[in-house]
Coordinates of C-alpha atoms and ligand atoms in Angstrom, one line a residue:
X29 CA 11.5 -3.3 5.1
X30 CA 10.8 -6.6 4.2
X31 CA 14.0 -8.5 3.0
X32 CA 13.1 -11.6 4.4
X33 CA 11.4 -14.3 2.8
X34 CA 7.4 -14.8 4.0
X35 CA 4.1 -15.8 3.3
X36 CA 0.4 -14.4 4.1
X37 CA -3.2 -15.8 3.6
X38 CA -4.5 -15.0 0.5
X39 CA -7.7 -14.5 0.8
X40 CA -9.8 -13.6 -1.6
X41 CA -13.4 -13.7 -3.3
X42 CA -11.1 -15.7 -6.1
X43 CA -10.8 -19.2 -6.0
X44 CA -9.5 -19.2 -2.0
X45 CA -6.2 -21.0 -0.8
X46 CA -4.0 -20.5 1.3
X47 CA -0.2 -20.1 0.7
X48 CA 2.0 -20.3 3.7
X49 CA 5.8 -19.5 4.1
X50 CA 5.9 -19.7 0.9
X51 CA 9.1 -17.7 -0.6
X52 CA 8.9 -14.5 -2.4
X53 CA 8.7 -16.0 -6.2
X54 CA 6.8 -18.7 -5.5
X55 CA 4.5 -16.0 -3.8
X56 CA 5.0 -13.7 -7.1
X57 CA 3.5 -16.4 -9.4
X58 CA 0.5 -17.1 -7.4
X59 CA -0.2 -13.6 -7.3
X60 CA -0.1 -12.9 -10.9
X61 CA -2.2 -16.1 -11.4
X62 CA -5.1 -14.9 -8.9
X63 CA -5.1 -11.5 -10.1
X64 CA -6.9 -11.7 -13.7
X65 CA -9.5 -13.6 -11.8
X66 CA -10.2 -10.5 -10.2
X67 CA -10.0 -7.9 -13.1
X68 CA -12.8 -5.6 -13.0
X69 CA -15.6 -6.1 -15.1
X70 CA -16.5 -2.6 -17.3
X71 CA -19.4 -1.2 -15.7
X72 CA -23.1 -1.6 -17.3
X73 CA -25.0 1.4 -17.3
X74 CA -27.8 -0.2 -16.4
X75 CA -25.9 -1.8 -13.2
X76 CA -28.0 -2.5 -10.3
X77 CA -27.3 1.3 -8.2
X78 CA -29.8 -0.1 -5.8
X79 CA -28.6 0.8 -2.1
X80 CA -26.4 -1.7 -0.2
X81 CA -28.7 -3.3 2.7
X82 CA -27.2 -3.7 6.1
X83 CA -28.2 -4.6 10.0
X84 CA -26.9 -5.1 13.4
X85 CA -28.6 -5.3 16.9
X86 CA -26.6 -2.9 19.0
X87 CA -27.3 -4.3 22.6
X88 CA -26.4 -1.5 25.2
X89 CA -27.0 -3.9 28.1
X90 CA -24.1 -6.5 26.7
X91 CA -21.0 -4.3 26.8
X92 CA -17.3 -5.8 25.9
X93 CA -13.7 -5.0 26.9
X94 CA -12.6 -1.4 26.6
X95 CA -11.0 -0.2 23.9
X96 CA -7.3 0.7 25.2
X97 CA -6.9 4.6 24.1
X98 CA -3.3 2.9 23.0
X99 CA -5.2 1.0 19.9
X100 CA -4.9 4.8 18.5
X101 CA -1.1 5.0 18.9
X102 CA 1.6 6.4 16.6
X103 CA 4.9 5.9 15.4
X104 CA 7.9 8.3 14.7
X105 CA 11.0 6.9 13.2
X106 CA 14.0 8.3 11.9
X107 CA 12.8 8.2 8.2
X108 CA 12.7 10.8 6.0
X109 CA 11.4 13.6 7.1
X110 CA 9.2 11.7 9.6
X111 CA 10.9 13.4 12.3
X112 CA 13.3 16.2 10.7
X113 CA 11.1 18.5 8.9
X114 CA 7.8 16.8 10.2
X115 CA 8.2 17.5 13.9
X116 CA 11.6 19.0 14.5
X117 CA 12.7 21.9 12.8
X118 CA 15.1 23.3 15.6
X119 CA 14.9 26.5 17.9
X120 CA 16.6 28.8 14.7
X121 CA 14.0 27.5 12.5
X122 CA 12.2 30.3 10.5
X123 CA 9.0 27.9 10.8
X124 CA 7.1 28.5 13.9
X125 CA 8.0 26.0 16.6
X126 CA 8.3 26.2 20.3
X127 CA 11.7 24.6 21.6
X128 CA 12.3 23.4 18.4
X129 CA 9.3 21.8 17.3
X130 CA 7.2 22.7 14.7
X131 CA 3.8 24.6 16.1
X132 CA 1.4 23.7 13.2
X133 CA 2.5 20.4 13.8
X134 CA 2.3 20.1 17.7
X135 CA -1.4 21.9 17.6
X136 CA -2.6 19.2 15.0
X137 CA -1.5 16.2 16.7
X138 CA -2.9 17.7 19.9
X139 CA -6.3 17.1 18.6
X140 CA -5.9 13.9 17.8
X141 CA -5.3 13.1 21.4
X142 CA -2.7 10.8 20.9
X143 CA -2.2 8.1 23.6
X144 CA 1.1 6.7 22.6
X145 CA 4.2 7.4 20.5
X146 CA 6.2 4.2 19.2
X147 CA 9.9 6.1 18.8
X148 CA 13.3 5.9 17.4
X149 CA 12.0 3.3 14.8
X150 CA 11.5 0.6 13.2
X151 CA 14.9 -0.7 11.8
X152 CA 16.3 2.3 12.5
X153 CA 16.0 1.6 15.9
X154 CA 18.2 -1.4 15.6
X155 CA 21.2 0.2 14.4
X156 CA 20.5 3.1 16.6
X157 CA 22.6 4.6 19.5
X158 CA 21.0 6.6 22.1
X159 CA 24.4 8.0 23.8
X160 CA 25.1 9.3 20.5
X161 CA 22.0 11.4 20.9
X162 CA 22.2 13.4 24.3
X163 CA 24.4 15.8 25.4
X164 CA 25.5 19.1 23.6
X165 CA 24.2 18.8 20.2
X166 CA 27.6 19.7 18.6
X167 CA 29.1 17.4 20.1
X168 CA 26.8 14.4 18.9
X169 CA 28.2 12.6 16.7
X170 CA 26.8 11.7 13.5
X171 CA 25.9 8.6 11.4
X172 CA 24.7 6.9 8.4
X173 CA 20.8 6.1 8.4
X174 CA 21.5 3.0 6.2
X175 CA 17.7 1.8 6.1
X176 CA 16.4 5.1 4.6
X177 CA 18.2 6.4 1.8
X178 CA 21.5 6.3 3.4
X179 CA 21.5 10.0 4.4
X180 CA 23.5 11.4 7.5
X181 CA 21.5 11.6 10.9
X182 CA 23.0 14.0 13.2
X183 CA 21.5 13.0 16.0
X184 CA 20.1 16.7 17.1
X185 CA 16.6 14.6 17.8
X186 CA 17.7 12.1 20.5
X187 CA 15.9 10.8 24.1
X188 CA 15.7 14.5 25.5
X189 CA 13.9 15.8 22.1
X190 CA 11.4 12.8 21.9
X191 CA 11.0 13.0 25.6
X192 CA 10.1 17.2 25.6
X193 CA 7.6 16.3 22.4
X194 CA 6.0 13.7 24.3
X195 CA 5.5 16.2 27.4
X196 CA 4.6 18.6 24.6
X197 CA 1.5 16.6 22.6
X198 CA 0.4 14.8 26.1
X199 CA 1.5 10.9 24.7
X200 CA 3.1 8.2 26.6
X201 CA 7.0 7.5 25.2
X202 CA 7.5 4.2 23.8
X203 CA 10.9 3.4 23.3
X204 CA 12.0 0.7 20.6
X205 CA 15.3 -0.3 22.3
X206 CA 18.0 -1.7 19.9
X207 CA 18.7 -5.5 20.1
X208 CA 19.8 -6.3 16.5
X209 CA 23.3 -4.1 17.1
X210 CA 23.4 -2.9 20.4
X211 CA 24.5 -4.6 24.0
X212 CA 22.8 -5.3 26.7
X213 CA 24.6 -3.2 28.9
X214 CA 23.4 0.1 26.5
X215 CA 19.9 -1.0 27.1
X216 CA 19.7 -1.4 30.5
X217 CA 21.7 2.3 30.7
X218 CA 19.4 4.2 28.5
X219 CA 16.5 2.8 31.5
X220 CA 18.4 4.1 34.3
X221 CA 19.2 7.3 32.4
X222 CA 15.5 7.8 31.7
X223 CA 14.1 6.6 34.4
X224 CA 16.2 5.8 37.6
X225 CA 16.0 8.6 40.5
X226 CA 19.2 7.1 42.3
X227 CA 22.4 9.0 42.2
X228 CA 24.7 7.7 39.8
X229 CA 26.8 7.8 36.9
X230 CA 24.1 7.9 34.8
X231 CA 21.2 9.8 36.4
X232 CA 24.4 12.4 36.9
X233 CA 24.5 12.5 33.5
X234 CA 21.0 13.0 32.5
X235 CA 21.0 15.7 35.1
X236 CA 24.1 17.9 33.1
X237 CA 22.1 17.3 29.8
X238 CA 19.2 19.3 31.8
X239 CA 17.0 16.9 33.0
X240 CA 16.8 16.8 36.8
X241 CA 13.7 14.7 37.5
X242 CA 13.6 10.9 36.2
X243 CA 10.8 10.4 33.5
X244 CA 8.6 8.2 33.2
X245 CA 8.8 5.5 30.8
X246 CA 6.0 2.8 30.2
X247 CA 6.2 1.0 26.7
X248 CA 9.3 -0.6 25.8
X249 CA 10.0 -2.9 22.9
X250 CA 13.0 -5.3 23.2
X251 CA 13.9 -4.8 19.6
X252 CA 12.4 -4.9 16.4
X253 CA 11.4 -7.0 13.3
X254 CA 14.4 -9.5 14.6
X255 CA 13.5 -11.6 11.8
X256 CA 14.4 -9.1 9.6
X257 CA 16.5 -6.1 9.7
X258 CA 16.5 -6.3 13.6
X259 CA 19.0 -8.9 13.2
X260 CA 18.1 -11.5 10.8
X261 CA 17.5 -14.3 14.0
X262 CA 15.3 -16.9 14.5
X263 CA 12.8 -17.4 16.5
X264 CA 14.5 -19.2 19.3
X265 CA 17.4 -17.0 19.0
X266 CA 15.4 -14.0 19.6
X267 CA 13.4 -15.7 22.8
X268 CA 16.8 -16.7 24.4
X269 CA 18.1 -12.5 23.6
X270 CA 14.8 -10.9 25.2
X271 CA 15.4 -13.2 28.2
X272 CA 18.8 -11.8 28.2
X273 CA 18.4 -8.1 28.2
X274 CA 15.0 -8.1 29.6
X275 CA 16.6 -9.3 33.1
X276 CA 18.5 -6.2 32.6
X277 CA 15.9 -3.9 32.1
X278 CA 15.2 -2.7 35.6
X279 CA 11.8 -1.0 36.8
X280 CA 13.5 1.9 38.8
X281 CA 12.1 4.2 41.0
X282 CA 8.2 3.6 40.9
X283 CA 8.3 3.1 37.3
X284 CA 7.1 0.1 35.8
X285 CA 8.1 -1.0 32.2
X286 CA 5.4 -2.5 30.3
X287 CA 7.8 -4.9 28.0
X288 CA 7.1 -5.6 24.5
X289 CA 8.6 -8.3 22.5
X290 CA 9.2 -8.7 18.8
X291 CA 6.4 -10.3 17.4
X292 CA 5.6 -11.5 13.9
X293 CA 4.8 -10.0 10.8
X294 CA 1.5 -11.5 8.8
X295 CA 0.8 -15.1 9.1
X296 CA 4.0 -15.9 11.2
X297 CA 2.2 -18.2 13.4
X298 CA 5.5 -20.5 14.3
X299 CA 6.9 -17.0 15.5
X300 CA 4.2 -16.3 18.2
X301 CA 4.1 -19.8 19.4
X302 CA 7.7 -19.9 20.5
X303 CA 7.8 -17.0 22.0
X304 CA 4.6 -17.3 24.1
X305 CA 6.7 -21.2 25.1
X306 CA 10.3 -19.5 25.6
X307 CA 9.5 -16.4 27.2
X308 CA 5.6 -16.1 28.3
X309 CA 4.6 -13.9 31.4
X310 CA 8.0 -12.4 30.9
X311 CA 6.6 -9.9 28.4
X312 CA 3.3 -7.9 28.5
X313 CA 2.9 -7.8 24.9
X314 CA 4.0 -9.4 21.5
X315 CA 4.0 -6.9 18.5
X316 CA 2.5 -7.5 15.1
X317 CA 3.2 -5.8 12.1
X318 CA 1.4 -6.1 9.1
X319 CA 1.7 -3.4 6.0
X320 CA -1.3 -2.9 3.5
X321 CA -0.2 -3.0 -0.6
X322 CA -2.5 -2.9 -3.4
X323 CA -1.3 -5.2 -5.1
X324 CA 0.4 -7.5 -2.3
X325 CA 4.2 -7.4 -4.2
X326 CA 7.3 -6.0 -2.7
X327 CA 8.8 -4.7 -5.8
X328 CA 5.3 -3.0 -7.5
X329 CA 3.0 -2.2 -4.3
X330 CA 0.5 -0.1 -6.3
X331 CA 0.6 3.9 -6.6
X332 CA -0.9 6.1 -4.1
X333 CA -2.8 8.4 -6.7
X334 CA -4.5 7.6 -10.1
X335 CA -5.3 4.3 -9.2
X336 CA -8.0 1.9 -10.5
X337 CA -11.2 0.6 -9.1
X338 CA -9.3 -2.5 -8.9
X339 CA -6.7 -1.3 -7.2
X340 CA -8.7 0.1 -4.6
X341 CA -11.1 -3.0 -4.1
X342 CA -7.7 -4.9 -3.5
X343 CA -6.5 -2.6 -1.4
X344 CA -9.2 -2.7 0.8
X345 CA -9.7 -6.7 0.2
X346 CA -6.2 -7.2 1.7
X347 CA -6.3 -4.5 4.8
X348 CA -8.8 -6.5 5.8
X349 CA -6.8 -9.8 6.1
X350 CA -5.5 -8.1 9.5
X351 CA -8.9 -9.7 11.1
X352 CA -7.3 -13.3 10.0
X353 CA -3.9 -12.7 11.6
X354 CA -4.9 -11.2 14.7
X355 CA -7.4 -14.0 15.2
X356 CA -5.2 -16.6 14.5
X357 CA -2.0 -15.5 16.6
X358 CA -4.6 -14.5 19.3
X359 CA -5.9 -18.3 19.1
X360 CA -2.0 -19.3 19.1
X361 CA -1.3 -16.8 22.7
X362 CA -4.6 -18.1 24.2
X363 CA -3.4 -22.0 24.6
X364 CA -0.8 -20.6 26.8
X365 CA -2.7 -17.5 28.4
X366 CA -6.4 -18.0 28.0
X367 CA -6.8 -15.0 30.5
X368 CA -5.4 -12.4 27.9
X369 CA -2.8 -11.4 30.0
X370 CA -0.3 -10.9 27.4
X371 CA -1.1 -8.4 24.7
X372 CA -1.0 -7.9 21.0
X373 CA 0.2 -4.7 19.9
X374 CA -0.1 -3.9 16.0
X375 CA 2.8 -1.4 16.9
X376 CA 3.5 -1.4 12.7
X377 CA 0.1 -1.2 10.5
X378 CA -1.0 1.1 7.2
X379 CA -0.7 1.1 3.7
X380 CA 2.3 1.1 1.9
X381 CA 2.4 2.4 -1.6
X382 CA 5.2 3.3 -4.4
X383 CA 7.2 6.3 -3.1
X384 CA 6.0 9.4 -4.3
X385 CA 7.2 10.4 -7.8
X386 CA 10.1 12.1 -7.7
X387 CA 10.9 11.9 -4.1
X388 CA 13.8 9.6 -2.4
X389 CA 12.2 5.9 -2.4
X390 CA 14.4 5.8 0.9
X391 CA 12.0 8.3 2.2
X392 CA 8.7 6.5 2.3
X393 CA 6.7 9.5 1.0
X394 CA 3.2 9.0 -0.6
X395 CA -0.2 10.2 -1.3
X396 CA -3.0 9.7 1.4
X397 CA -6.5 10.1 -0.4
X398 CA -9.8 8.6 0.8
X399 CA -8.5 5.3 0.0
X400 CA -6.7 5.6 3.2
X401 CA -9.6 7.0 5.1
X402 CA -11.5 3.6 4.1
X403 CA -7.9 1.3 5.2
X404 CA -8.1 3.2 8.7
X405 CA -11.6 3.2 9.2
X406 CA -12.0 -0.6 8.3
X407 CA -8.7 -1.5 11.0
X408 CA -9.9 0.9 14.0
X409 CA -12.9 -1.3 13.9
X410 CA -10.8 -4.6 13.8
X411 CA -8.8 -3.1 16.7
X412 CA -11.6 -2.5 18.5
X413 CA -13.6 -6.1 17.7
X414 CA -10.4 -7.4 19.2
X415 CA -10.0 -5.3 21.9
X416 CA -9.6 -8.2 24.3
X417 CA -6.2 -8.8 22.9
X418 CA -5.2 -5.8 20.8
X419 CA -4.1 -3.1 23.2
X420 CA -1.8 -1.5 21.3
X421 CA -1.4 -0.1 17.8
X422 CA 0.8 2.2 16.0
X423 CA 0.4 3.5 12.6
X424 CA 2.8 3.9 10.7
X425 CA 4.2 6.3 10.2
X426 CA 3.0 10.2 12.1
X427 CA 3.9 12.8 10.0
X428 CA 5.4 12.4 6.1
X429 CA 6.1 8.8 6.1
X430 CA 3.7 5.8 4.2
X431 CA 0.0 6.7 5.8
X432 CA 0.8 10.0 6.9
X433 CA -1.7 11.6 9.5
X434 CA 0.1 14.9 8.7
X435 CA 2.3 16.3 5.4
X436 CA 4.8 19.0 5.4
X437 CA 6.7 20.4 2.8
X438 CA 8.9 23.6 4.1
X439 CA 6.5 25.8 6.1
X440 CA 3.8 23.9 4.8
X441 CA 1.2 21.6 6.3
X442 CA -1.7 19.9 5.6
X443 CA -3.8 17.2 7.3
X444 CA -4.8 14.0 5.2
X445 CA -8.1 12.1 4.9
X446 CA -6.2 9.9 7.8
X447 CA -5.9 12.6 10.2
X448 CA -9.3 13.0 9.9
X449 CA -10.6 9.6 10.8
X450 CA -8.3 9.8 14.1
X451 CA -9.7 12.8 14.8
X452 CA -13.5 11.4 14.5
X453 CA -13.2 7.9 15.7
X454 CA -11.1 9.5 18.8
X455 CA -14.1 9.2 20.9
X456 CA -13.8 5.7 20.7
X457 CA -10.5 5.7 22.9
X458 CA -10.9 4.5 26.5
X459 CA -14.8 4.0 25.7
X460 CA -16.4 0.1 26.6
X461 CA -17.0 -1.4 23.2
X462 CA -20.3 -2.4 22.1
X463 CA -19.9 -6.0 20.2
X464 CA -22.3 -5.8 17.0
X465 CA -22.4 -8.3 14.0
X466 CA -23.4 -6.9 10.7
X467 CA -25.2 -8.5 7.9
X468 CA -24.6 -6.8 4.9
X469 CA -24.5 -6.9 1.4
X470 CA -21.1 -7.2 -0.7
X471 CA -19.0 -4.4 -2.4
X472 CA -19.3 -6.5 -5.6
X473 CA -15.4 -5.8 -8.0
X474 CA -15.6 -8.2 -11.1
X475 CA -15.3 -11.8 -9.2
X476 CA -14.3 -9.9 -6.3
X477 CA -16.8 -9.8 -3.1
X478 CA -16.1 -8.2 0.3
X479 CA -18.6 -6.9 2.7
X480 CA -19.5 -3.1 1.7
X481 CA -20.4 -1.8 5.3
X482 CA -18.4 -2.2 8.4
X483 CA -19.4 -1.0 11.9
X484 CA -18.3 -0.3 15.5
X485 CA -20.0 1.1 18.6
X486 CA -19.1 1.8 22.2
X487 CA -20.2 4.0 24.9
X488 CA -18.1 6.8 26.9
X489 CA -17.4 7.5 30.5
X490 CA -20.1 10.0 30.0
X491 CA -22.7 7.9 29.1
X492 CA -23.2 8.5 25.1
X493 CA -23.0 6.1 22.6
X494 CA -20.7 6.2 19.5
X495 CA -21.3 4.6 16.2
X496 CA -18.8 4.5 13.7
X497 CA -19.4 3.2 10.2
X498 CA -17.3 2.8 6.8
X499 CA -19.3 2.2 2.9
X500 CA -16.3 0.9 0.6
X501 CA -18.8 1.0 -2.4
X502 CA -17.3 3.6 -4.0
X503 CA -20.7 2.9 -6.4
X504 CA -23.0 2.5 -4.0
X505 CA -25.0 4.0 -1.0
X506 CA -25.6 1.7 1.8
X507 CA -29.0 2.0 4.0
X508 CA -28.2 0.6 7.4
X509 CA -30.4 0.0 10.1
X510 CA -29.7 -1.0 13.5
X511 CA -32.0 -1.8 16.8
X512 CA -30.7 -0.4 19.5
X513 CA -31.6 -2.2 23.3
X514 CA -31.0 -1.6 26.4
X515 CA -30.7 2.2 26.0
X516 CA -32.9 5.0 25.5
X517 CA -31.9 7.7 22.5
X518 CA -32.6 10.9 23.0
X519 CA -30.5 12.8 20.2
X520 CA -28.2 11.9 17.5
X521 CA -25.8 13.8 15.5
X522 CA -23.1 13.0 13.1
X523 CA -20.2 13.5 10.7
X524 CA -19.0 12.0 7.4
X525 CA -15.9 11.8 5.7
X526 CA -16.2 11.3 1.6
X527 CA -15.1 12.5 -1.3
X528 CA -15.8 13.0 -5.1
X529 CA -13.0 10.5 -6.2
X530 CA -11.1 7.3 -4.8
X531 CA -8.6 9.0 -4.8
X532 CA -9.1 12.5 -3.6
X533 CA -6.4 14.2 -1.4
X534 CA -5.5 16.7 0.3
X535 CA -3.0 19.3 -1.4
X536 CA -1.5 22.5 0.1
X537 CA -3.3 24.0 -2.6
X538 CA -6.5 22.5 -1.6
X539 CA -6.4 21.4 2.1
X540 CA -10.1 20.9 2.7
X541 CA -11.0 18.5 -0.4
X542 CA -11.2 15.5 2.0
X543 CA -12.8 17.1 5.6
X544 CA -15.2 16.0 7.8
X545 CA -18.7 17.5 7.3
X546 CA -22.0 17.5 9.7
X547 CA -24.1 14.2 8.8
X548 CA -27.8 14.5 9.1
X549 CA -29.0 11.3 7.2
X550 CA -29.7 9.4 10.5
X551 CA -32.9 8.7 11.9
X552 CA -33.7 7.1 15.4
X553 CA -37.7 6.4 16.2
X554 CA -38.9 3.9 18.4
X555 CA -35.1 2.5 18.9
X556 CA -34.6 1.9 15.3
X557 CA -31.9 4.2 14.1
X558 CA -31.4 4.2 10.1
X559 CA -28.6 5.8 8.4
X560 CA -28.1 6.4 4.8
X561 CA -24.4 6.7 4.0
X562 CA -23.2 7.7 0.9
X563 CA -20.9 5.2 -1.4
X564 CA -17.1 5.5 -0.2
X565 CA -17.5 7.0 2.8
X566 CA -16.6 6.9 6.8
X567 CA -19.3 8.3 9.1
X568 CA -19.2 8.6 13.0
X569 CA -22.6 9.4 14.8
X570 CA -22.9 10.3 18.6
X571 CA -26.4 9.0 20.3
X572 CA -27.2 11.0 23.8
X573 CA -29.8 9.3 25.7
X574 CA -29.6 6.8 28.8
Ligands
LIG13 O1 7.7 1.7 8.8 C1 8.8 1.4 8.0 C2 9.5 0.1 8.3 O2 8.7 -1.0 8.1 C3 10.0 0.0 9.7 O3 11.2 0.6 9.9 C4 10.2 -1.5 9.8 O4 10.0 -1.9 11.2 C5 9.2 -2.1 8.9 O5 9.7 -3.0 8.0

């Protein structure tokens, strides 16, 4: 939710300034000035369709950091249907679930592998209260979700549920513990209920709510966007409160907590800087968010569907401003910690469009269509280029909220274009990335320019190589070549992701429009691999050899 009054880098093939903490009309006007500069120019028939040229040197024998599996990480909030509906239907549920949770569900996330789940929001987090959520679930009581359409939350989905699901798809919890309206002393009890193998009042209790053994509980952020709905506080405020309740947050019983403070949004660069002087090795991680919207305005983001080719290229033009942000609050962390001790987790990222038509606008439902495939595609390979820093990142949202991996409607599911780049680029996680540098030629929109090809390579535990590559042309082919050193190929196989429109999706009518297919326009001869990919499209290729 953004309330608060910020500013970003605009950048842009247009006329490039930079506007920051600027407030929100001031930010308006600029806007609307830079945009006509970018209109889209009516296509020529006789426009250049020549392919897009691009080139990297992928040099086997000069490996980077790993890529934390974590970069790949989720989010759950209470939102929605993000949770009810999307992952917990309950035991009397007519829809297939085991213990409560949906089955379709459970079996498509498994595939995905997911590392990490970022859980019980988001701003809901901070007005959240996890007593209220344990114990007999007619006893619970209930309360007003006043972020998200105001509806009542029960509380039938509380530590215990999110805990079992966790078990369930094989992810690590990560709990978003409530600074903005909670106290201290209810945040360093819900770590001792989870995790404390003592006997007392509280492990007691966790014990007659049916959990005998502690579990174990890694990732946990001390509150959430306290700049904004966690709280409304400044920056030195919200240093001096995580020093508070982070003395109380005790690593019990072998486990340790892996504390992550409430970092910035965008270009807050005053934000990181305090925090890295107020509370520095104290945490393990500073979070980022930062939201993608065609048209980069609060109260008209851009539609999800039926969009222009404008709308896209700006889409696309801003997700990309992520590289910006990261860089410059990474250069901001490293004056105090060169070493890269302290992380950046990007536990908020995605695209965030006009609610779907008809829908609740509290709900955060919309469309996911290769558009999206393109947005996640073009971050995973920011992640991983900054894998030194970024080792966390949590899209948002899983299931039925903004970029969706998964939509359900009733019994219904189906997977989105998304889903389908997780899946692919999942053989990235854990693997040692392969630093590249592409040349390449622009995705060209009126006065617009951005580069058309993005890559990313690293190679697995098991000795294969994995090269993962987005086309934003949605005109275009792109022919891309790449030398590849220090390794000899013997086999290479592939699979792309495209679509006939921008803005194809994925329907329950029509759940395969936007799938993966096998990708045979690669070839590798005397360690020169070249690869044709088709305009608007996301294609990951697997190289054998040693
Ligand atoms: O993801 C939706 C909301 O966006 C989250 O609750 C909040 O943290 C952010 O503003």
């Amino acid at each position: 939710m953004r309330r608060r009054l910020f500013g970003f880098v605009f950048q842009s093939a247009c006329p490039s300034f930079t506007l920051e903490w600027m407030n929100t009309p001031s930010l308006l006007a600029a806007a609307a000035l830079a945009l006509p500069l970018c209109t889209y120019a009516a296509k020529d028939a006789t426009a250049d369709k020549a392919p897009i040229q691009s080139s990297f040197i992928l040099d086997v024998s000069r490996p980077g950091p790993v890529i934390a599996p974590e970069i790949y990480g989720h989010f759950a909030e209470h939102l929605g249907t993000g949770v009810y509906g999307g992952i917990w239907v309950g035991e009397k549920s007519d829809i297939p679930n085991v213990r409560g949770f949906r089955t379709d569900v459970l079996e498509a996330l498994k595939k995905l592998k997911l590392p990490v789940v970022r859980w019980p929001g988001g701003c809901f987090a901070d007005e959240y209260h996890w007593m209220d959520g344990i114990g007999p679930k007619d006893k619970r009581p209930s309360m007003i979700n006043t972020n998200w359409g105001g509806v009542v939350e029960d509380n039938s989905f509380g530590t215990h549920e999110f805990m079992e699901f966790c078990e369930l798809v094989g992810a690590e919890p990560f709990i978003s513990g409530n600074i903005g309206s909670g106290t201290v002393q209810e945040m360093s009890q819900w770590v001792e209920y989870m995790t404390s193998d003592s006997d007392t009042p509280m492990t007691r209790l966790r014990k007659e709510n049916g959990r005998d053994k502690p579990w174990k509980v890694k990732y946990f952020g001390v509150g959430n966007e306290t700049w904004g709905c966690g709280g409304n506080m400044s920056a030195e405020f919200y240093a001096d409160q995580y020093l508070r309740y982070n003395t109380y947050l005790k690593n019990y019983s072998g486990n340790r907590l892996y504390r992550i403070a409430c970092g910035p949004s965008d270009s807050m660069y005053g934000w990181t800087q305090v925090l890295m002087d107020k509370i520095g090795s104290r945490m393990d991680a500073i979070s980022l968010h930062y939201y993608t919207l065609p048209s980069g305005d609060w109260s008209n983001k851009g539609n999800g569907v039926g969009f222009s080719e404008e709308e896209w290229f700006h889409t696309l033009r801003r997700t990309l401003m992520i590289e910006e942000f990261i860089g410059q609050h990474s250069r901001v962390m490293d004056k105090k910690d060169p070493e890269k001790k302290i992380a950046l987790a990007v536990d908020e990222w995605g695209t965030w469009y006009n609610a779907r038509p008809g829908t609740n606008g509290g709900f955060l439902q919309q469309e996911n269509t290769l558009r999206d495939a393109m947005v996640a595609g073009l971050n995973l390979h920011i992640f991983h280029a900054h894998a030194d820093r970024v080792r966390m990142a949590n899209i948002a949202q899983m299931v039925n909220v903004l970029q969706a991996m998964i939509l359900t409607e009733g019994d219904k599911m189906v997977l989105t274009p998304t889903y389908h780049v997780f899946e692919m680029y999942n053989v990235h996680q854990g693997a040692t990335s392969i630093p590249l540098e592409i040349t390449t030629g622009d995705y060209v929109c009126g006065d617009g320019r951005i580069p058309a090809v993005s890559a990313s390579a690293s190679r697995r535990a098991d000795g294969k190589l994995n090269v993962s590559l987005v086309n934003v042309d949605p005109n275009k082919p792109a022919e891309v070549e790449f030398k590849i050193q220090g390794f000899k190929v013997k086999s290479v196989s592939g699979r792309v992701l495209t679509a006939q429109k921008m803005d194809s999706e994925n329907t329950y009518d029509k759940p395969d429009a936007v799938a993966p297919a096998k990708f045979s326009a690669v070839k590798i001869s005397g360690g020169v691999a070249k690869v044709s990919l088709p305009a608007k499209s996301v294609v990951v290729l697997e190289i054998a050899g040693e």
